[in-house]
Coordinates of N, CA and C in Angstrom, one line a residue:
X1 N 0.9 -1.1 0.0 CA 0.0 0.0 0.0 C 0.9 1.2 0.0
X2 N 0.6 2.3 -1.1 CA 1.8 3.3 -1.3 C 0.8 5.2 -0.4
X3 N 1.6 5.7 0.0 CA 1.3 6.6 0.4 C 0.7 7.4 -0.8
X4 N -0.2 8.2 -1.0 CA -0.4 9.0 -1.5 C 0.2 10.8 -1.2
X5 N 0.7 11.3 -2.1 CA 1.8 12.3 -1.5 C 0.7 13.4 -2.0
X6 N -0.6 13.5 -2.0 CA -1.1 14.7 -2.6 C -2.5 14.8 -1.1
X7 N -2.3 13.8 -0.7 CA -3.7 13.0 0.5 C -2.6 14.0 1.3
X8 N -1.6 13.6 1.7 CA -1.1 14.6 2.8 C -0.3 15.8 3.0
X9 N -0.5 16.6 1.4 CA -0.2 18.0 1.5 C -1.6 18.8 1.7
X10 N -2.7 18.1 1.1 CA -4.3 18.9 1.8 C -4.3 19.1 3.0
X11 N -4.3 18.3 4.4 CA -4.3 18.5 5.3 C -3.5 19.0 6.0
X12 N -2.1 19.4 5.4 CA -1.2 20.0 6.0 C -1.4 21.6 5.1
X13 N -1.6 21.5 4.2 CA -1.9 22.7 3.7 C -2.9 23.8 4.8
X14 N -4.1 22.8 4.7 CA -5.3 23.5 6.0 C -4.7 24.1 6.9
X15 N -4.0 23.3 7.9 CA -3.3 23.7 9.0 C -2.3 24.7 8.6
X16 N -1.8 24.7 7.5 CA -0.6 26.3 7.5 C -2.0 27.3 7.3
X17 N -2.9 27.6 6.4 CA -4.0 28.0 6.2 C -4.9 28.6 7.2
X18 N -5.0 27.9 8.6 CA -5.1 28.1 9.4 C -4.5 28.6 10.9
X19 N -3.2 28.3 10.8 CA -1.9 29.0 11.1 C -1.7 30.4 11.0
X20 N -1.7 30.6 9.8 CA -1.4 31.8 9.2 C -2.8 32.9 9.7
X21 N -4.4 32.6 9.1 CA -4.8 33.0 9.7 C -4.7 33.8 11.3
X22 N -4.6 32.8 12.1 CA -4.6 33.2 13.3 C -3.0 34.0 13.6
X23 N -2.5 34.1 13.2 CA -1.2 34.9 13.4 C -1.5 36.5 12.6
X24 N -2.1 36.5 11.6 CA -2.9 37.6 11.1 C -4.0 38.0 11.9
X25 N -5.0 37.4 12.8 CA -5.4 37.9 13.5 C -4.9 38.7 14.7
X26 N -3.9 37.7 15.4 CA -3.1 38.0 16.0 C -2.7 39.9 16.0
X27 N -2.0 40.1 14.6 CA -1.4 41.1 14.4 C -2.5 42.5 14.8
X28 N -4.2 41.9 14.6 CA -5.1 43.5 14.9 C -5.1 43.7 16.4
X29 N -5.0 42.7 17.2 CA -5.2 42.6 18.6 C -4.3 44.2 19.2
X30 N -4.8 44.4 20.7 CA -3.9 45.1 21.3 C -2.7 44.2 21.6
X31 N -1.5 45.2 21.9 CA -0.7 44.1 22.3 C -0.7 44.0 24.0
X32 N -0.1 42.9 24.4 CA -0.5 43.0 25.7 C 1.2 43.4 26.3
X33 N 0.7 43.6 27.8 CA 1.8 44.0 28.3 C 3.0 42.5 28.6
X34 N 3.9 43.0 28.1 CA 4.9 41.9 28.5 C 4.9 41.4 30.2
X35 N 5.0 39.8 30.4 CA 5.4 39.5 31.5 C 6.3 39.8 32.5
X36 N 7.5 40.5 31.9 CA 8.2 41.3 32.9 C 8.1 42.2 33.2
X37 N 7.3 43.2 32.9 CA 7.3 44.5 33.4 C 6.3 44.4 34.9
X38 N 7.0 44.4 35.7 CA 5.7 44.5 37.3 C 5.3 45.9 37.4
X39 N 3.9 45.5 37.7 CA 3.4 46.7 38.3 C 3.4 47.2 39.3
X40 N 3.3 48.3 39.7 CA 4.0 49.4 41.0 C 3.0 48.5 42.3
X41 N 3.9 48.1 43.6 CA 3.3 47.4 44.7 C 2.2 48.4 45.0
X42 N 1.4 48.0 45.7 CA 0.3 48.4 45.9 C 0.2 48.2 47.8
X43 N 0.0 49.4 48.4 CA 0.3 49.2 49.9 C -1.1 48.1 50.2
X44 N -0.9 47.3 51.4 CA -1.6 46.7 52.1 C -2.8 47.5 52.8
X45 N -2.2 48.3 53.5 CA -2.7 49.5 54.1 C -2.8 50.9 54.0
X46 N -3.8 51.6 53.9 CA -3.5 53.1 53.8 C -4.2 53.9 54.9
X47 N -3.6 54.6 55.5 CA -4.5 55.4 56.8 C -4.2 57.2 56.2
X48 N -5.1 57.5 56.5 CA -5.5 59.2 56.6 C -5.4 59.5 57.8
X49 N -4.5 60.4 58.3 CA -4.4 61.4 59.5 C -4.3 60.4 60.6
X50 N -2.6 59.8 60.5 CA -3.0 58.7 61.4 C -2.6 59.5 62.8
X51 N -2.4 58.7 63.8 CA -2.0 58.8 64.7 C -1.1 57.2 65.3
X52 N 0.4 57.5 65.5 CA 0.8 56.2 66.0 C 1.8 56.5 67.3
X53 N 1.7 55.2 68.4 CA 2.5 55.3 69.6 C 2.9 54.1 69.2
X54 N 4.5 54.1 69.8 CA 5.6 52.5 70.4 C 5.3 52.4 71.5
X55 N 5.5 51.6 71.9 CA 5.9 51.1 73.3 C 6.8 50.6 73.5
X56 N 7.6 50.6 74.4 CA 8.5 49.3 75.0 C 8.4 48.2 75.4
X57 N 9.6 47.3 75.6 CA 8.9 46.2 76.4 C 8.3 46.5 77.7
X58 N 8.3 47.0 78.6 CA 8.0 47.8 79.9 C 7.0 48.1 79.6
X59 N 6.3 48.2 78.3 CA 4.8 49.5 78.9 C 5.7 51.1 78.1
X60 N 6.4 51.3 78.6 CA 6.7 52.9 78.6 C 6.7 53.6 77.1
X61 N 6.1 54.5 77.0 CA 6.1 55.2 75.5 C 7.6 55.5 74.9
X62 N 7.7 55.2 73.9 CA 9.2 55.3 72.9 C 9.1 57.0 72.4
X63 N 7.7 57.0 71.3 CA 7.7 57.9 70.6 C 6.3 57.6 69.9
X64 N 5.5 58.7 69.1 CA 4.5 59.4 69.0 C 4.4 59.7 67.4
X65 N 3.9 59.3 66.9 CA 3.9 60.3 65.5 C 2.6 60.6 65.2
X66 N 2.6 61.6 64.4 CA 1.6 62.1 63.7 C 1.7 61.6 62.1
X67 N 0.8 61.3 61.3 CA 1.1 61.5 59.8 C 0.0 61.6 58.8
X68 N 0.4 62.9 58.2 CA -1.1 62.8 57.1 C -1.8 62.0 56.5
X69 N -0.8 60.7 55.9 CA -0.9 59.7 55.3 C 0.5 58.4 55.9
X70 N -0.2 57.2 56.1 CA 1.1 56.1 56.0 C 0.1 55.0 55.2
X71 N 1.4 54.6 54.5 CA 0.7 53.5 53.5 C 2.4 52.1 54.0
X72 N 1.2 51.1 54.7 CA 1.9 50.4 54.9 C 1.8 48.8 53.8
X73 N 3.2 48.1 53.9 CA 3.2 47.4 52.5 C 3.3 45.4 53.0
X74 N 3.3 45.0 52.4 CA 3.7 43.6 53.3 C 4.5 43.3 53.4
X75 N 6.1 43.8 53.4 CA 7.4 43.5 53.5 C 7.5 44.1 54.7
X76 N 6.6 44.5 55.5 CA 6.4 45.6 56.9 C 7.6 46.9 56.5
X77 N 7.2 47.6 55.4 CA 8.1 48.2 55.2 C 6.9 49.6 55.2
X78 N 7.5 50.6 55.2 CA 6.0 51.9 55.3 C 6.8 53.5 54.7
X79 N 5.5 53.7 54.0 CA 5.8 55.7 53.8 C 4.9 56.5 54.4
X80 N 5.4 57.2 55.0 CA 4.6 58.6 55.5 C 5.0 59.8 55.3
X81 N 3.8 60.6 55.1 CA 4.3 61.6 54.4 C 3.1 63.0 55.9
X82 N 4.0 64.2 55.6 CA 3.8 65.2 56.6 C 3.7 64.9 58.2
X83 N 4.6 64.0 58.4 CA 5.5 63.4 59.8 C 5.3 64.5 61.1
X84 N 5.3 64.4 62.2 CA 5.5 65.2 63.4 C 6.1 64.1 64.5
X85 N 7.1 63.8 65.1 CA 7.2 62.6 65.5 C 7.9 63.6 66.7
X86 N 7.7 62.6 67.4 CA 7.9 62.9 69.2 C 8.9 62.3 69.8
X87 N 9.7 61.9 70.2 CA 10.6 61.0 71.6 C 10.4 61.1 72.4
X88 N 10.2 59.9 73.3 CA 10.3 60.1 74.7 C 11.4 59.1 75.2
X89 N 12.2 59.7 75.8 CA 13.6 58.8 76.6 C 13.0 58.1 77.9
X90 N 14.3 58.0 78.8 CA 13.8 56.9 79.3 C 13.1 57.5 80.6
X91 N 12.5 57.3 81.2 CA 12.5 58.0 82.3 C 11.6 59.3 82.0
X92 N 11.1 59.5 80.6 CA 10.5 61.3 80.2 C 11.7 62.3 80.5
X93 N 13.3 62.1 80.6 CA 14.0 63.0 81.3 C 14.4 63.9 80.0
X94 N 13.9 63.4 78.6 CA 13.6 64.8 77.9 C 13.4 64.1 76.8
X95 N 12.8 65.0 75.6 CA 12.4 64.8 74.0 C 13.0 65.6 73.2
X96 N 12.4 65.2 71.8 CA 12.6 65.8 70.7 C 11.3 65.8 70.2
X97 N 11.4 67.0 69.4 CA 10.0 66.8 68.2 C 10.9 67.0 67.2
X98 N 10.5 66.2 65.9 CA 10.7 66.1 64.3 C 9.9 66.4 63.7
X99 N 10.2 67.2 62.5 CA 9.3 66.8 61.3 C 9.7 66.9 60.1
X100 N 8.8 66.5 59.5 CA 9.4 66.2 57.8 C 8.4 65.8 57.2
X101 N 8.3 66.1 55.4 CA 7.5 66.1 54.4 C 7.4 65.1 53.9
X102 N 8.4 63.7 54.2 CA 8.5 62.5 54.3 C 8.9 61.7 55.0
X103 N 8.4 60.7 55.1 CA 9.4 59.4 55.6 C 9.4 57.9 55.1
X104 N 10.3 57.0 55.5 CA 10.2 55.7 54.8 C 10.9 54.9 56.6
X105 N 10.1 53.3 56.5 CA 11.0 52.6 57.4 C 10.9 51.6 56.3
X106 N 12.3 51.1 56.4 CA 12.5 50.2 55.2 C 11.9 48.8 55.9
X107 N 12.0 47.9 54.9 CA 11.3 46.5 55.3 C 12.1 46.0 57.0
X108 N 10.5 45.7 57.6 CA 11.2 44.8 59.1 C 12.6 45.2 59.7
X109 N 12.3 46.9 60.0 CA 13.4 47.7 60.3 C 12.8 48.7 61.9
X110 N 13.9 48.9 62.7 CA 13.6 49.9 63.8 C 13.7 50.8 63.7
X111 N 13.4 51.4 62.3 CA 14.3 53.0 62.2 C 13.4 53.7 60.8
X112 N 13.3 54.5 60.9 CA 12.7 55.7 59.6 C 13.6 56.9 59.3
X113 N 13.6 57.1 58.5 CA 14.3 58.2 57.5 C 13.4 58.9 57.1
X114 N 14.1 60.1 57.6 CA 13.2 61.5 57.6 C 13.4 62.5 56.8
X115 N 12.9 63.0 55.8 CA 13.4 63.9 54.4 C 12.6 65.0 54.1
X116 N 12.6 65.8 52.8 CA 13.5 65.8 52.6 C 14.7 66.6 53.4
X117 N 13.4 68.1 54.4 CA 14.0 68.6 54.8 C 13.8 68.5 56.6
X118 N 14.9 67.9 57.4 CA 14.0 67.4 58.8 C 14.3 69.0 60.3
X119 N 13.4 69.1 60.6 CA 13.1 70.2 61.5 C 13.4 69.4 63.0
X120 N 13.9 69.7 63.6 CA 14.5 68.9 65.1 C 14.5 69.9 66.2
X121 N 13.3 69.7 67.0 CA 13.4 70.7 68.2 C 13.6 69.9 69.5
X122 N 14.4 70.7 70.1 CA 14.2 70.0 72.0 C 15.1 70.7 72.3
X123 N 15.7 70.5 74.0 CA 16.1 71.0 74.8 C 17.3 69.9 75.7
X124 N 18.2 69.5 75.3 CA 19.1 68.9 75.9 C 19.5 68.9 77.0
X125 N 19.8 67.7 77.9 CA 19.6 68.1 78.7 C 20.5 69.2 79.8
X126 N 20.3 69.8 80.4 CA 21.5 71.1 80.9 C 21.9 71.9 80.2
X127 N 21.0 72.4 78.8 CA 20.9 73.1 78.0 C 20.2 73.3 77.6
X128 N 20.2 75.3 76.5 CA 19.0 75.9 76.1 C 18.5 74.8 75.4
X129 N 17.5 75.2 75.3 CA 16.3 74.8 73.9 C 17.4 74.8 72.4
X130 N 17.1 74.2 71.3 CA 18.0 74.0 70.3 C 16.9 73.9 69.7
X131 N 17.5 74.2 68.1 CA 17.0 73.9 66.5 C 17.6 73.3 66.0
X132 N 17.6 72.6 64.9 CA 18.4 71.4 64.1 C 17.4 71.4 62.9
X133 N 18.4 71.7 61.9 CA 17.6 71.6 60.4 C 19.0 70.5 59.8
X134 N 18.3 69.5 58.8 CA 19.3 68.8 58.1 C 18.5 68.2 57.1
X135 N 19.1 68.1 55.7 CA 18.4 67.2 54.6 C 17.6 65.9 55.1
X136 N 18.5 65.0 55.8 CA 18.0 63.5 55.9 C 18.3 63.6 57.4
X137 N 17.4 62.3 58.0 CA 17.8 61.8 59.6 C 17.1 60.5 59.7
X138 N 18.2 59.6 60.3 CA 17.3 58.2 60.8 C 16.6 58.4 62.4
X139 N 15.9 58.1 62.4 CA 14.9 58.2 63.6 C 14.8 56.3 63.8
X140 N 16.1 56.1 64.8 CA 15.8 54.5 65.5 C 15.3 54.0 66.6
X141 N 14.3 53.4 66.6 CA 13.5 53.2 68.1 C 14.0 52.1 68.4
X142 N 15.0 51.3 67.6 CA 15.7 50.5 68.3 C 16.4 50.3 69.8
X143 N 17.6 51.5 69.3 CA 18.8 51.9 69.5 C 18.5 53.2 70.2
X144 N 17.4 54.1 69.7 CA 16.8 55.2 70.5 C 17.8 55.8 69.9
X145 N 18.4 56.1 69.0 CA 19.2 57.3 68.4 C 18.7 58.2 66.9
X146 N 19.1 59.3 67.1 CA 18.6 59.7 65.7 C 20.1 60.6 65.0
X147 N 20.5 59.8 64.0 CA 21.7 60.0 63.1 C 21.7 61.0 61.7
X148 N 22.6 61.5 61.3 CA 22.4 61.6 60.0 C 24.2 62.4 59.7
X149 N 24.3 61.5 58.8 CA 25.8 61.8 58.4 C 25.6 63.2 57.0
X150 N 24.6 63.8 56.9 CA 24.6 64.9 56.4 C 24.6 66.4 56.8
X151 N 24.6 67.6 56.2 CA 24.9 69.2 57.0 C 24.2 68.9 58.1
X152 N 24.3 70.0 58.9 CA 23.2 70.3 59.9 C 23.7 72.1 60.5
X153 N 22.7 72.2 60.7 CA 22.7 73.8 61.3 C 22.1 73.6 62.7
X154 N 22.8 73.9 63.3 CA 22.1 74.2 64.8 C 21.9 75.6 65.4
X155 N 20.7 76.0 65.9 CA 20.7 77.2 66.6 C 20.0 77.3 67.8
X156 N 20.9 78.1 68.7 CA 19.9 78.1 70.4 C 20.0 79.7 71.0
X157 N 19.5 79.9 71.8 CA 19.7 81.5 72.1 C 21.6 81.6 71.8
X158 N 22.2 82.7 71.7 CA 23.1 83.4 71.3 C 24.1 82.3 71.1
X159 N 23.9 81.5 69.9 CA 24.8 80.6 69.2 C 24.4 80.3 67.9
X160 N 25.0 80.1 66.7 CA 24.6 79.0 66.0 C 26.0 77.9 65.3
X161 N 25.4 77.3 65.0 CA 26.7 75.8 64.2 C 26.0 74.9 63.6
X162 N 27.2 74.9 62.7 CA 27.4 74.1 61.6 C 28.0 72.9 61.4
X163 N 27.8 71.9 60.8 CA 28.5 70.8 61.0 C 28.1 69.7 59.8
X164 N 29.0 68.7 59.8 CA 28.6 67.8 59.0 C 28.2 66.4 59.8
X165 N 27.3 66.0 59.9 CA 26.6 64.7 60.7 C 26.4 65.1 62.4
X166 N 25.7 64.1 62.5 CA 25.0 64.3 63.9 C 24.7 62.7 64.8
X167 N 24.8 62.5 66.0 CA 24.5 61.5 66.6 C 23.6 62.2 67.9
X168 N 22.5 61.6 68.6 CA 21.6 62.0 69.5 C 21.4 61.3 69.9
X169 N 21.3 60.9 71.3 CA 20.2 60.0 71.9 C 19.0 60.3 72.3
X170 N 18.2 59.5 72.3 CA 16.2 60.1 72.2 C 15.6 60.9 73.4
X171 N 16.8 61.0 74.4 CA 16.4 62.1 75.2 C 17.3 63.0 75.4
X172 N 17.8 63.6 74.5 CA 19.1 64.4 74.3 C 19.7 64.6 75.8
X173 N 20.4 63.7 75.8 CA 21.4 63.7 77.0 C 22.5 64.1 76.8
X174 N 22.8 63.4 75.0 CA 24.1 63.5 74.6 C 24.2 63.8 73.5
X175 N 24.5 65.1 72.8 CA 24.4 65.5 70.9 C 25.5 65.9 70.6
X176 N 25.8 64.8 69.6 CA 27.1 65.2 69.1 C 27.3 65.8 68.0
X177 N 28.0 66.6 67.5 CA 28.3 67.1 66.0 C 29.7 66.1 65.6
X178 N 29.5 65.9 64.4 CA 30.5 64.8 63.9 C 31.8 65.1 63.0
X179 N 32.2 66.4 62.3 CA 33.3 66.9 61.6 C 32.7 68.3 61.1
X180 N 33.4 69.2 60.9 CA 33.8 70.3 60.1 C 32.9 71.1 60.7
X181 N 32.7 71.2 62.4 CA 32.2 71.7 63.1 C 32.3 73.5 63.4
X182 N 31.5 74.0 63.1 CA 31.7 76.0 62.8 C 31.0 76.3 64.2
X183 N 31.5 77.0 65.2 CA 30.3 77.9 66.2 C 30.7 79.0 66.1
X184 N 29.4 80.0 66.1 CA 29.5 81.3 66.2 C 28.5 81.8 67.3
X185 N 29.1 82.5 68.4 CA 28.5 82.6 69.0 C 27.9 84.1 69.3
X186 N 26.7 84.8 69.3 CA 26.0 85.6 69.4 C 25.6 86.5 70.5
X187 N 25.7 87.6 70.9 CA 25.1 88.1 72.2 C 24.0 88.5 72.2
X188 N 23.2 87.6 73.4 CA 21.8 87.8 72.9 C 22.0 89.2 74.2
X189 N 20.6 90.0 73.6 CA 20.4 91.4 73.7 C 19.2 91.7 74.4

């Protein structure tokens, strides 16, 4: 029994026939979006005008924030944006208030970063009242310190200074300026 060689170019013909077709249809379609491109995460959570407290292990308040907006993610990672945040040391034996136009705590972290521009008020202890302006600051409720290896400007009655980086602890017991330290000091009048 011999193949017939015309029996099975018909049905292979159909099939290119129908091939072709669909690949021509193919071509009017929208195109779709490629499988690699991800789309932007989408927070878990979103709060308006939140209000948030820490605690310690003890019970005792860490620190306080305010925030217009925090959009929290499932990597426990979070943004807030128009910040007021508060310290309380140990003992209440003194604070700070912050703020800033943003913030981020990166994934499953004790600490936020405060941008762009951070406002830092308090009163150290056995000393005037102070100002502190600086581009960036980590705010760690770990470690209870708030850092930032960028400028800073400090001003208190009849002083001000300049410096590059900063180290604090959350009830300003101890503030350090870190290099290229300027004071000028002012008579107050």
């Amino acid at each position: 029994m011999g193949l017939d060689r015309h029996a099975l170019s018909l049905p292979a013909l159909g099939v290119l026939a129908l091939l072709a077709g669909w690949l021509a249809f193919q071509a009017f379609r929208e195109p779709s979006v490629p499988e690699t491109i991800e789309t932007a995460e989408r927070p878990r959570y979103h709060l308006d005008g939140a209000r948030w407290w820490r605690y310690g292990d003890g019970g005792e308040p860490v620190f306080e924030a305010q925030a217009a907006g925090i959009d929290y993610y499932d990597d426990a990672s979070m943004e807030l944006t128009e910040i007021r945040l508060s310290t309380h040391g140990a003992a209440r034996r003194g604070s700070w208030q912050l703020s800033a136009a943003r913030g981020s705590v990166p994934p499953a972290q004790k600490r936020i970063e405060l941008k762009p521009e951070v406002r830092i008020d308090g009163q150290p202890q056995d000393q005037p009242s102070i100002s502190i302006v600086t581009p960036t600051l980590w705010a760690d409720w770990g470690t209870q310190l708030l850092t930032t290896d960028d400028p800073v400007v400090a001003q208190s009655p009849g002083r001000r200074l300049s410096a590059i980086g900063l180290r604090a602890d959350w009830a300003g017991e101890r503030v350090q300026f870190l290099s290229q330290v300027e004071s000028r000091y002012v008579p107050i009048r």
